[in-house]
mmCIF file of N, CA, C and O in Angstrom:
data_model
loop_
_atom_site.group_PDB
_atom_site.id
_atom_site.type_symbol
_atom_site.label_atom_id
_atom_site.label_comp_id
_atom_site.label_asym_id
_atom_site.label_seq_id
_atom_site.Cartn_x
_atom_site.Cartn_y
_atom_site.Cartn_z
ATOM 1 N N SER N 211 24.744 -23.127 30.917
ATOM 2 C CA SER N 211 24.619 -24.882 29.986
ATOM 3 C C SER N 211 23.675 -25.126 30.562
ATOM 4 O O SER N 211 23.310 -26.026 29.510
ATOM 5 N N ALA N 212 24.066 -25.216 32.086
ATOM 6 C CA ALA N 212 22.985 -26.249 32.139
ATOM 7 C C ALA N 212 22.114 -25.795 33.305
ATOM 8 O O ALA N 212 21.309 -26.992 33.567
ATOM 9 N N GLY N 213 21.553 -25.036 32.657
ATOM 10 C CA GLY N 213 20.067 -24.500 33.090
ATOM 11 C C GLY N 213 20.517 -24.331 34.391
ATOM 12 O O GLY N 213 18.877 -23.881 34.648
ATOM 13 N N PHE N 214 21.292 -23.965 35.099
ATOM 14 C CA PHE N 214 20.756 -23.029 36.306
ATOM 15 C C PHE N 214 21.725 -21.666 35.972
ATOM 16 O O PHE N 214 22.493 -21.139 35.554
ATOM 17 N N LYS N 215 21.460 -20.661 36.954
ATOM 18 C CA LYS N 215 21.646 -19.918 37.767
ATOM 19 C C LYS N 215 23.569 -19.384 38.802
ATOM 20 O O LYS N 215 22.330 -19.991 39.893
ATOM 21 N N VAL N 216 23.309 -19.319 38.118
ATOM 22 C CA VAL N 216 24.565 -19.654 38.869
ATOM 23 C C VAL N 216 25.280 -18.068 39.729
ATOM 24 O O VAL N 216 25.688 -17.102 39.403
ATOM 25 N N THR N 217 25.518 -17.520 41.629
ATOM 26 C CA THR N 217 25.879 -16.462 41.702
ATOM 27 C C THR N 217 27.193 -16.683 42.083
ATOM 28 O O THR N 217 27.377 -18.056 43.072
ATOM 29 N N ALA N 218 28.473 -16.306 41.832
ATOM 30 C CA ALA N 218 29.756 -16.272 42.177
ATOM 31 C C ALA N 218 30.047 -14.995 43.480
ATOM 32 O O ALA N 218 29.238 -14.351 43.624
ATOM 33 N N ALA N 219 31.067 -16.100 44.644
ATOM 34 C CA ALA N 219 31.437 -14.708 45.813
ATOM 35 C C ALA N 219 32.659 -15.831 45.858
ATOM 36 O O ALA N 219 33.248 -16.515 45.619
ATOM 37 N N ASN N 220 33.874 -14.260 46.082
ATOM 38 C CA ASN N 220 35.156 -14.469 46.367
ATOM 39 C C ASN N 220 35.696 -14.920 47.412
ATOM 40 O O ASN N 220 36.427 -15.058 47.822
ATOM 41 N N ASP N 221 34.585 -14.968 48.757
ATOM 42 C CA ASP N 221 35.416 -15.531 50.110
ATOM 43 C C ASP N 221 33.846 -16.217 51.003
ATOM 44 O O ASP N 221 32.624 -15.667 50.438
ATOM 45 N N GLY N 222 34.319 -16.467 51.730
ATOM 46 C CA GLY N 222 33.141 -17.400 52.687
ATOM 47 C C GLY N 222 32.098 -15.880 53.394
ATOM 48 O O GLY N 222 31.224 -16.263 53.242
ATOM 49 N N GLN N 223 32.981 -14.782 54.207
ATOM 50 C CA GLN N 223 32.051 -13.569 54.199
ATOM 51 C C GLN N 223 31.113 -12.697 53.085
ATOM 52 O O GLN N 223 30.153 -13.227 53.281
ATOM 53 N N GLN N 224 31.655 -12.849 51.877
ATOM 54 C CA GLN N 224 30.557 -12.846 50.974
ATOM 55 C C GLN N 224 29.712 -13.069 50.350
ATOM 56 O O GLN N 224 28.057 -13.186 50.277
ATOM 57 N N GLY N 225 30.175 -14.784 49.966
ATOM 58 C CA GLY N 225 28.791 -15.492 50.236
ATOM 59 C C GLY N 225 27.772 -14.987 51.268
ATOM 60 O O GLY N 225 26.437 -15.914 51.088
ATOM 61 N N LEU N 226 27.839 -15.148 52.827
ATOM 62 C CA LEU N 226 27.146 -15.301 53.673
ATOM 63 C C LEU N 226 26.214 -14.018 53.548
ATOM 64 O O LEU N 226 25.046 -14.058 53.597
ATOM 65 N N ASP N 227 27.153 -13.098 53.123
ATOM 66 C CA ASP N 227 26.388 -10.996 52.807
ATOM 67 C C ASP N 227 25.124 -11.571 51.853
ATOM 68 O O ASP N 227 24.291 -11.575 51.705
ATOM 69 N N THR N 228 25.662 -12.469 50.298
ATOM 70 C CA THR N 228 25.038 -12.471 49.468
ATOM 71 C C THR N 228 24.057 -13.712 49.431
ATOM 72 O O THR N 228 22.510 -13.478 49.842
ATOM 73 N N ALA N 229 24.057 -14.514 50.310
ATOM 74 C CA ALA N 229 23.115 -15.013 51.302
ATOM 75 C C ALA N 229 21.950 -14.752 51.696
ATOM 76 O O ALA N 229 19.983 -15.447 52.130
ATOM 77 N N ARG N 230 21.946 -13.888 52.393
ATOM 78 C CA ARG N 230 21.615 -13.541 53.066
ATOM 79 C C ARG N 230 20.854 -11.912 52.946
ATOM 80 O O ARG N 230 19.400 -11.685 53.426
ATOM 81 N N THR N 231 20.497 -11.948 51.515
ATOM 82 C CA THR N 231 19.904 -10.672 50.746
ATOM 83 C C THR N 231 19.341 -11.980 49.912
ATOM 84 O O THR N 231 18.223 -11.211 49.139
ATOM 85 N N GLN N 232 19.587 -12.477 49.524
ATOM 86 C CA GLN N 232 18.830 -13.901 48.251
ATOM 87 C C GLN N 232 18.445 -14.663 48.938
ATOM 88 O O GLN N 232 18.879 -15.524 49.480
ATOM 89 N N ASN N 233 17.623 -15.616 48.223
ATOM 90 C CA ASN N 233 16.768 -17.133 48.344
ATOM 91 C C ASN N 233 17.441 -18.056 47.450
ATOM 92 O O ASN N 233 17.267 -18.127 45.968
ATOM 93 N N PHE N 234 18.768 -18.850 47.843
ATOM 94 C CA PHE N 234 18.595 -19.377 46.324
ATOM 95 C C PHE N 234 19.009 -21.353 47.068
ATOM 96 O O PHE N 234 18.119 -21.564 47.853
ATOM 97 N N ASP N 235 18.510 -22.256 45.853
ATOM 98 C CA ASP N 235 18.090 -23.766 46.266
ATOM 99 C C ASP N 235 18.927 -23.711 46.451
ATOM 100 O O ASP N 235 18.993 -26.245 47.282
ATOM 101 N N LEU N 236 20.734 -24.253 46.546
ATOM 102 C CA LEU N 236 21.343 -24.623 46.406
ATOM 103 C C LEU N 236 22.860 -24.078 47.138
ATOM 104 O O LEU N 236 22.978 -23.018 45.617
ATOM 105 N N VAL N 237 23.588 -23.808 47.813
ATOM 106 C CA VAL N 237 25.171 -23.847 48.094
ATOM 107 C C VAL N 237 26.113 -24.711 47.711
ATOM 108 O O VAL N 237 26.492 -25.712 48.318
ATOM 109 N N ILE N 238 27.233 -24.344 46.626
ATOM 110 C CA ILE N 238 28.239 -24.728 46.751
ATOM 111 C C ILE N 238 29.694 -23.811 47.403
ATOM 112 O O ILE N 238 30.049 -23.260 46.909
ATOM 113 N N THR N 239 30.826 -24.823 48.430
ATOM 114 C CA THR N 239 31.503 -24.245 48.555
ATOM 115 C C THR N 239 32.178 -24.552 49.231
ATOM 116 O O THR N 239 32.866 -25.981 49.113
ATOM 117 N N ASP N 240 34.033 -24.136 48.643
ATOM 118 C CA ASP N 240 34.651 -24.498 49.111
ATOM 119 C C ASP N 240 34.973 -24.861 50.683
ATOM 120 O O ASP N 240 34.401 -24.229 51.943
ATOM 121 N N ILE N 241 36.250 -25.786 51.670
ATOM 122 C CA ILE N 241 36.359 -25.977 52.419
ATOM 123 C C ILE N 241 37.819 -23.992 53.137
ATOM 124 O O ILE N 241 37.983 -23.138 53.621
ATOM 125 N N ASN N 242 38.442 -23.936 52.154
ATOM 126 C CA ASN N 242 39.563 -22.876 52.205
ATOM 127 C C ASN N 242 39.375 -22.253 51.133
ATOM 128 O O ASN N 242 40.031 -22.141 50.083
ATOM 129 N N MET N 243 38.936 -20.844 52.322
ATOM 130 C CA MET N 243 38.932 -19.514 51.719
ATOM 131 C C MET N 243 39.314 -18.265 52.701
ATOM 132 O O MET N 243 39.460 -18.625 53.599
ATOM 133 N N PRO N 244 39.832 -17.371 52.126
ATOM 134 C CA PRO N 244 40.049 -16.199 52.341
ATOM 135 C C PRO N 244 38.576 -15.986 53.587
ATOM 136 O O PRO N 244 37.837 -15.895 53.208
ATOM 137 N N VAL N 245 38.946 -14.814 54.946
ATOM 138 C CA VAL N 245 38.050 -14.216 55.080
ATOM 139 C C VAL N 245 37.211 -15.117 56.294
ATOM 140 O O VAL N 245 37.202 -15.279 57.167
ATOM 141 N N MET N 246 36.350 -16.599 55.630
ATOM 142 C CA MET N 246 35.484 -17.062 56.263
ATOM 143 C C MET N 246 35.779 -18.031 55.882
ATOM 144 O O MET N 246 34.986 -18.411 54.206
ATOM 145 N N ASN N 247 36.267 -19.617 56.454
ATOM 146 C CA ASN N 247 36.244 -20.931 56.005
ATOM 147 C C ASN N 247 34.836 -21.858 55.403
ATOM 148 O O ASN N 247 33.972 -20.767 55.832
ATOM 149 N N GLY N 248 35.317 -22.835 54.625
ATOM 150 C CA GLY N 248 33.661 -22.991 54.178
ATOM 151 C C GLY N 248 32.933 -23.465 55.371
ATOM 152 O O GLY N 248 31.733 -24.070 56.277
ATOM 153 N N LEU N 249 33.317 -24.376 56.973
ATOM 154 C CA LEU N 249 33.204 -24.641 57.791
ATOM 155 C C LEU N 249 32.807 -23.471 58.324
ATOM 156 O O LEU N 249 31.232 -23.872 58.998
ATOM 157 N N GLU N 250 33.197 -22.342 58.295
ATOM 158 C CA GLU N 250 32.487 -21.247 59.454
ATOM 159 C C GLU N 250 31.031 -20.575 58.082
ATOM 160 O O GLU N 250 30.102 -20.492 59.157
ATOM 161 N N LEU N 251 30.926 -20.505 57.011
ATOM 162 C CA LEU N 251 30.556 -20.402 56.314
ATOM 163 C C LEU N 251 29.140 -21.276 56.683
ATOM 164 O O LEU N 251 27.763 -20.853 56.665
ATOM 165 N N LEU N 252 29.019 -22.267 56.873
ATOM 166 C CA LEU N 252 28.780 -23.775 57.047
ATOM 167 C C LEU N 252 27.369 -23.700 57.749
ATOM 168 O O LEU N 252 26.667 -23.099 57.992
ATOM 169 N N LYS N 253 28.112 -23.483 59.081
ATOM 170 C CA LYS N 253 27.485 -23.031 60.469
ATOM 171 C C LYS N 253 26.245 -21.821 60.546
ATOM 172 O O LYS N 253 25.523 -21.913 61.115
ATOM 173 N N SER N 254 27.548 -20.546 60.064
ATOM 174 C CA SER N 254 26.471 -19.291 59.284
ATOM 175 C C SER N 254 25.013 -19.343 58.884
ATOM 176 O O SER N 254 24.426 -18.964 59.405
ATOM 177 N N LEU N 255 25.432 -20.222 57.614
ATOM 178 C CA LEU N 255 23.847 -20.311 56.986
ATOM 179 C C LEU N 255 23.129 -21.267 57.741
ATOM 180 O O LEU N 255 21.976 -21.204 57.353
ATOM 181 N N ARG N 256 23.920 -22.130 58.410
ATOM 182 C CA ARG N 256 22.967 -22.842 58.931
ATOM 183 C C ARG N 256 21.782 -22.541 60.131
ATOM 184 O O ARG N 256 20.766 -23.366 60.485
ATOM 185 N N ALA N 257 22.636 -21.519 60.380
ATOM 186 C CA ALA N 257 21.594 -21.033 61.732
ATOM 187 C C ALA N 257 20.526 -19.051 60.603
ATOM 188 O O ALA N 257 20.150 -19.631 61.490
ATOM 189 N N LEU N 258 20.799 -19.053 60.049
ATOM 190 C CA LEU N 258 19.666 -19.086 58.785
ATOM 191 C C LEU N 258 18.382 -19.639 58.638
ATOM 192 O O LEU N 258 18.404 -20.478 58.041
ATOM 193 N N PRO N 259 17.428 -18.628 59.214
ATOM 194 C CA PRO N 259 16.575 -19.817 58.678
ATOM 195 C C PRO N 259 15.716 -20.011 56.713
ATOM 196 O O PRO N 259 15.839 -21.603 56.892
ATOM 197 N N ASP N 260 16.065 -19.263 56.343
ATOM 198 C CA ASP N 260 16.201 -19.868 54.746
ATOM 199 C C ASP N 260 16.931 -21.030 54.003
ATOM 200 O O ASP N 260 17.007 -21.521 53.292
ATOM 201 N N TYR N 261 18.060 -21.445 55.610
ATOM 202 C CA TYR N 261 19.053 -22.065 54.790
ATOM 203 C C TYR N 261 18.916 -23.252 56.471
ATOM 204 O O TYR N 261 20.542 -24.282 55.547
ATOM 205 N N ALA N 262 18.748 -23.680 56.426
ATOM 206 C CA ALA N 262 18.184 -24.274 57.790
ATOM 207 C C ALA N 262 18.248 -26.236 57.336
ATOM 208 O O ALA N 262 18.922 -26.566 57.441
ATOM 209 N N PHE N 263 17.720 -25.963 56.599
ATOM 210 C CA PHE N 263 17.615 -27.757 55.361
ATOM 211 C C PHE N 263 18.000 -27.314 53.470
ATOM 212 O O PHE N 263 17.316 -27.735 53.754
ATOM 213 N N LYS N 264 18.288 -26.340 53.601
ATOM 214 C CA LYS N 264 18.502 -26.662 52.353
ATOM 215 C C LYS N 264 19.986 -26.791 51.719
ATOM 216 O O LYS N 264 20.710 -26.789 52.648
ATOM 217 N N PRO N 265 19.864 -27.493 50.597
ATOM 218 C CA PRO N 265 21.097 -28.636 49.756
ATOM 219 C C PRO N 265 22.485 -27.068 50.130
ATOM 220 O O PRO N 265 22.191 -25.787 49.544
ATOM 221 N N ILE N 266 23.269 -28.257 50.879
ATOM 222 C CA ILE N 266 24.468 -26.935 50.782
ATOM 223 C C ILE N 266 25.944 -28.229 50.863
ATOM 224 O O ILE N 266 25.953 -28.980 51.385
ATOM 225 N N LEU N 267 26.540 -28.433 49.811
ATOM 226 C CA LEU N 267 27.637 -29.244 49.458
ATOM 227 C C LEU N 267 28.982 -27.788 49.166
ATOM 228 O O LEU N 267 29.060 -27.178 48.832
ATOM 229 N N ILE N 268 29.840 -29.164 49.596
ATOM 230 C CA ILE N 268 31.722 -28.525 49.998
ATOM 231 C C ILE N 268 31.756 -29.317 48.911
ATOM 232 O O ILE N 268 31.914 -30.614 48.942
ATOM 233 N N LEU N 269 32.844 -28.330 47.690
ATOM 234 C CA LEU N 269 33.693 -28.476 46.665
ATOM 235 C C LEU N 269 34.816 -28.361 47.036
ATOM 236 O O LEU N 269 35.403 -27.037 46.615
ATOM 237 N N THR N 270 35.948 -29.554 47.549
ATOM 238 C CA THR N 270 36.857 -29.147 48.366
ATOM 239 C C THR N 270 38.138 -29.940 47.767
ATOM 240 O O THR N 270 38.119 -31.137 47.138
ATOM 241 N N THR N 271 39.877 -29.838 48.015
ATOM 242 C CA THR N 271 40.581 -30.508 47.541
ATOM 243 C C THR N 271 40.951 -31.971 48.930
ATOM 244 O O THR N 271 41.424 -33.041 49.061
ATOM 245 N N GLU N 272 40.388 -31.458 50.490
ATOM 246 C CA GLU N 272 39.954 -32.029 52.123
ATOM 247 C C GLU N 272 39.348 -33.179 51.109
ATOM 248 O O GLU N 272 38.053 -33.550 50.711
ATOM 249 N N PHE N 273 39.921 -34.592 51.210
ATOM 250 C CA PHE N 273 39.350 -35.592 51.500
ATOM 251 C C PHE N 273 39.671 -36.576 52.833
ATOM 252 O O PHE N 273 39.293 -38.284 52.729
ATOM 253 N N SER N 274 39.735 -36.299 53.695
ATOM 254 C CA SER N 274 40.254 -37.012 55.222
ATOM 255 C C SER N 274 38.942 -36.751 56.028
ATOM 256 O O SER N 274 38.117 -35.533 55.377
ATOM 257 N N GLN N 275 38.259 -38.645 56.050
ATOM 258 C CA GLN N 275 37.926 -39.229 56.603
ATOM 259 C C GLN N 275 37.020 -37.585 58.104
ATOM 260 O O GLN N 275 35.497 -37.022 58.521
ATOM 261 N N GLU N 276 38.507 -37.178 58.480
ATOM 262 C CA GLU N 276 38.142 -35.610 59.920
ATOM 263 C C GLU N 276 37.934 -34.747 59.256
ATOM 264 O O GLU N 276 36.701 -34.424 60.230
ATOM 265 N N MET N 277 37.939 -34.631 58.395
ATOM 266 C CA MET N 277 36.938 -32.964 57.253
ATOM 267 C C MET N 277 35.874 -33.268 57.234
ATOM 268 O O MET N 277 35.054 -31.962 57.321
ATOM 269 N N LYS N 278 35.346 -34.684 56.363
ATOM 270 C CA LYS N 278 34.313 -35.055 55.850
ATOM 271 C C LYS N 278 33.649 -34.585 57.618
ATOM 272 O O LYS N 278 32.485 -34.353 56.877
ATOM 273 N N LEU N 279 33.521 -35.925 58.350
ATOM 274 C CA LEU N 279 33.038 -35.641 59.739
ATOM 275 C C LEU N 279 32.844 -34.294 59.950
ATOM 276 O O LEU N 279 31.644 -33.982 60.916
ATOM 277 N N LYS N 280 33.589 -32.940 59.774
ATOM 278 C CA LYS N 280 33.347 -31.801 60.363
ATOM 279 C C LYS N 280 32.610 -31.362 60.140
ATOM 280 O O LYS N 280 31.740 -30.363 60.252
ATOM 281 N N GLY N 281 32.646 -31.607 58.507
ATOM 282 C CA GLY N 281 31.749 -30.836 57.585
ATOM 283 C C GLY N 281 30.535 -31.455 57.609
ATOM 284 O O GLY N 281 29.392 -30.453 57.384
ATOM 285 N N LYS N 282 30.314 -32.555 57.641
ATOM 286 C CA LYS N 282 28.606 -33.285 58.241
ATOM 287 C C LYS N 282 28.484 -32.459 59.348
ATOM 288 O O LYS N 282 26.689 -32.490 59.546
ATOM 289 N N GLU N 283 28.861 -32.783 60.720
ATOM 290 C CA GLU N 283 28.384 -31.800 61.854
ATOM 291 C C GLU N 283 28.611 -31.174 60.873
ATOM 292 O O GLU N 283 27.684 -29.814 62.387
ATOM 293 N N ALA N 284 28.563 -30.158 61.070
ATOM 294 C CA ALA N 284 28.357 -28.791 60.534
ATOM 295 C C ALA N 284 27.021 -28.186 59.733
ATOM 296 O O ALA N 284 26.868 -27.387 59.213
ATOM 297 N N GLY N 285 26.955 -29.277 59.131
ATOM 298 C CA GLY N 285 25.942 -29.592 58.317
ATOM 299 C C GLY N 285 25.811 -28.960 56.186
ATOM 300 O O GLY N 285 24.925 -29.648 56.522
ATOM 301 N N ALA N 286 26.763 -29.912 56.073
ATOM 302 C CA ALA N 286 27.179 -30.223 55.267
ATOM 303 C C ALA N 286 26.253 -31.742 54.407
ATOM 304 O O ALA N 286 25.660 -32.797 55.249
ATOM 305 N N THR N 287 24.951 -31.155 52.929
ATOM 306 C CA THR N 287 24.647 -32.180 52.164
ATOM 307 C C THR N 287 25.493 -33.184 51.883
ATOM 308 O O THR N 287 24.526 -34.659 52.120
ATOM 309 N N GLY N 288 26.096 -32.809 51.330
ATOM 310 C CA GLY N 288 27.365 -33.538 50.520
ATOM 311 C C GLY N 288 29.358 -33.376 50.100
ATOM 312 O O GLY N 288 28.988 -32.404 50.676
ATOM 313 N N TRP N 289 29.764 -33.779 49.916
ATOM 314 C CA TRP N 289 31.024 -33.811 50.014
ATOM 315 C C TRP N 289 31.715 -34.570 48.308
ATOM 316 O O TRP N 289 31.617 -34.998 47.448
ATOM 317 N N MET N 290 31.966 -32.961 47.732
ATOM 318 C CA MET N 290 31.860 -33.788 46.222
ATOM 319 C C MET N 290 34.278 -33.056 46.377
ATOM 320 O O MET N 290 34.512 -32.207 46.839
ATOM 321 N N VAL N 291 35.058 -33.875 46.434
ATOM 322 C CA VAL N 291 36.729 -33.998 46.212
ATOM 323 C C VAL N 291 36.984 -32.991 44.594
ATOM 324 O O VAL N 291 35.987 -33.843 43.241
ATOM 325 N N LYS N 292 37.503 -32.051 44.403
ATOM 326 C CA LYS N 292 38.146 -31.696 42.716
ATOM 327 C C LYS N 292 39.126 -32.482 42.651
ATOM 328 O O LYS N 292 40.578 -33.257 43.837
ATOM 329 N N PRO N 293 40.015 -32.493 41.358
ATOM 330 C CA PRO N 293 38.723 -32.532 40.248
ATOM 331 C C PRO N 293 38.219 -32.642 40.466
ATOM 332 O O PRO N 293 38.000 -34.443 41.000
ATOM 333 N N PHE N 294 36.657 -32.442 39.951
ATOM 334 C CA PHE N 294 35.379 -32.951 39.847
ATOM 335 C C PHE N 294 35.447 -33.289 38.274
ATOM 336 O O PHE N 294 35.789 -32.094 37.701
ATOM 337 N N ASP N 295 34.461 -33.897 37.911
ATOM 338 C CA ASP N 295 34.284 -34.556 36.864
ATOM 339 C C ASP N 295 32.912 -33.390 37.118
ATOM 340 O O ASP N 295 31.177 -33.397 37.431
ATOM 341 N N PRO N 296 32.562 -32.362 35.561
ATOM 342 C CA PRO N 296 31.391 -31.514 35.772
ATOM 343 C C PRO N 296 30.380 -32.356 35.587
ATOM 344 O O PRO N 296 29.168 -31.877 35.735
ATOM 345 N N VAL N 297 30.152 -33.453 34.571
ATOM 346 C CA VAL N 297 29.117 -34.022 34.131
ATOM 347 C C VAL N 297 28.456 -34.629 35.842
ATOM 348 O O VAL N 297 27.422 -34.639 36.210
ATOM 349 N N LYS N 298 29.438 -35.089 36.399
ATOM 350 C CA LYS N 298 29.102 -35.676 37.752
ATOM 351 C C LYS N 298 28.152 -34.562 38.226
ATOM 352 O O LYS N 298 27.181 -35.312 39.585
ATOM 353 N N MET N 299 29.150 -33.766 37.760
ATOM 354 C CA MET N 299 28.658 -32.694 39.081
ATOM 355 C C MET N 299 26.899 -32.045 39.136
ATOM 356 O O MET N 299 26.860 -31.978 39.495
ATOM 357 N N ILE N 300 27.191 -32.042 38.052
ATOM 358 C CA ILE N 300 25.679 -31.772 37.363
ATOM 359 C C ILE N 300 24.296 -32.594 37.814
ATOM 360 O O ILE N 300 23.511 -31.912 37.913
ATOM 361 N N ASP N 301 24.709 -34.063 37.584
ATOM 362 C CA ASP N 301 24.449 -34.853 37.958
ATOM 363 C C ASP N 301 24.014 -34.550 39.558
ATOM 364 O O ASP N 301 22.220 -35.514 39.687
ATOM 365 N N VAL N 302 24.422 -34.421 40.086
ATOM 366 C CA VAL N 302 24.646 -34.337 41.649
ATOM 367 C C VAL N 302 24.001 -33.396 41.751
ATOM 368 O O VAL N 302 22.465 -33.639 42.802
ATOM 369 N N ILE N 303 23.571 -31.753 41.169
ATOM 370 C CA ILE N 303 22.602 -31.314 41.566
ATOM 371 C C ILE N 303 21.758 -31.232 41.792
ATOM 372 O O ILE N 303 20.286 -31.433 41.582
ATOM 373 N N ASN N 304 21.410 -32.331 39.764
ATOM 374 C CA ASN N 304 19.946 -32.534 39.343
ATOM 375 C C ASN N 304 19.525 -33.562 40.138
ATOM 376 O O ASN N 304 18.168 -32.985 40.980
ATOM 377 N N ARG N 305 19.484 -33.943 40.775
ATOM 378 C CA ARG N 305 19.390 -34.778 42.009
ATOM 379 C C ARG N 305 19.085 -34.392 43.627
ATOM 380 O O ARG N 305 18.191 -34.596 43.923
ATOM 381 N N ILE N 306 19.602 -33.485 43.789
ATOM 382 C CA ILE N 306 19.234 -32.667 44.980
ATOM 383 C C ILE N 306 18.489 -31.469 44.864
ATOM 384 O O ILE N 306 17.701 -31.610 45.315
ATOM 385 N N VAL N 307 18.925 -30.386 43.712
ATOM 386 C CA VAL N 307 17.110 -29.384 43.610
ATOM 387 C C VAL N 307 16.093 -30.176 42.829
ATOM 388 O O VAL N 307 15.683 -29.500 43.481
ATOM 389 N N ARG N 308 16.773 -30.834 42.259
ATOM 390 C CA ARG N 308 15.019 -30.937 41.430
ATOM 391 C C ARG N 308 14.454 -32.107 41.721
ATOM 392 O O ARG N 308 14.113 -33.762 40.631
ATOM 393 N N LYS N 309 14.115 -32.985 43.221
ATOM 394 C CA LYS N 309 13.961 -34.005 42.951
ATOM 395 C C LYS N 309 12.458 -34.022 42.986
ATOM 396 O O LYS N 309 11.363 -32.981 42.724
#
């Protein structure tokens, strides 16, 4: 309803595999996922030429400064903590994607 086409993945590895075959304007990932966690996904995406500079947001229940620092070091563009306000999330996405 916000005008975005969304593709979902069940885990980090599926997300990475999908990103290898499709080019997305933005990636939103959790940290705690099966098969490949969000930090591993983030690092793997940043190693791909098409995703080296793409915005990647972390949407997670993790809120510690240590975890946020790990996300920043891995290349996260931003960090949002669950539960989240959908209106605020759409605003953030619009600011990032539609600059």
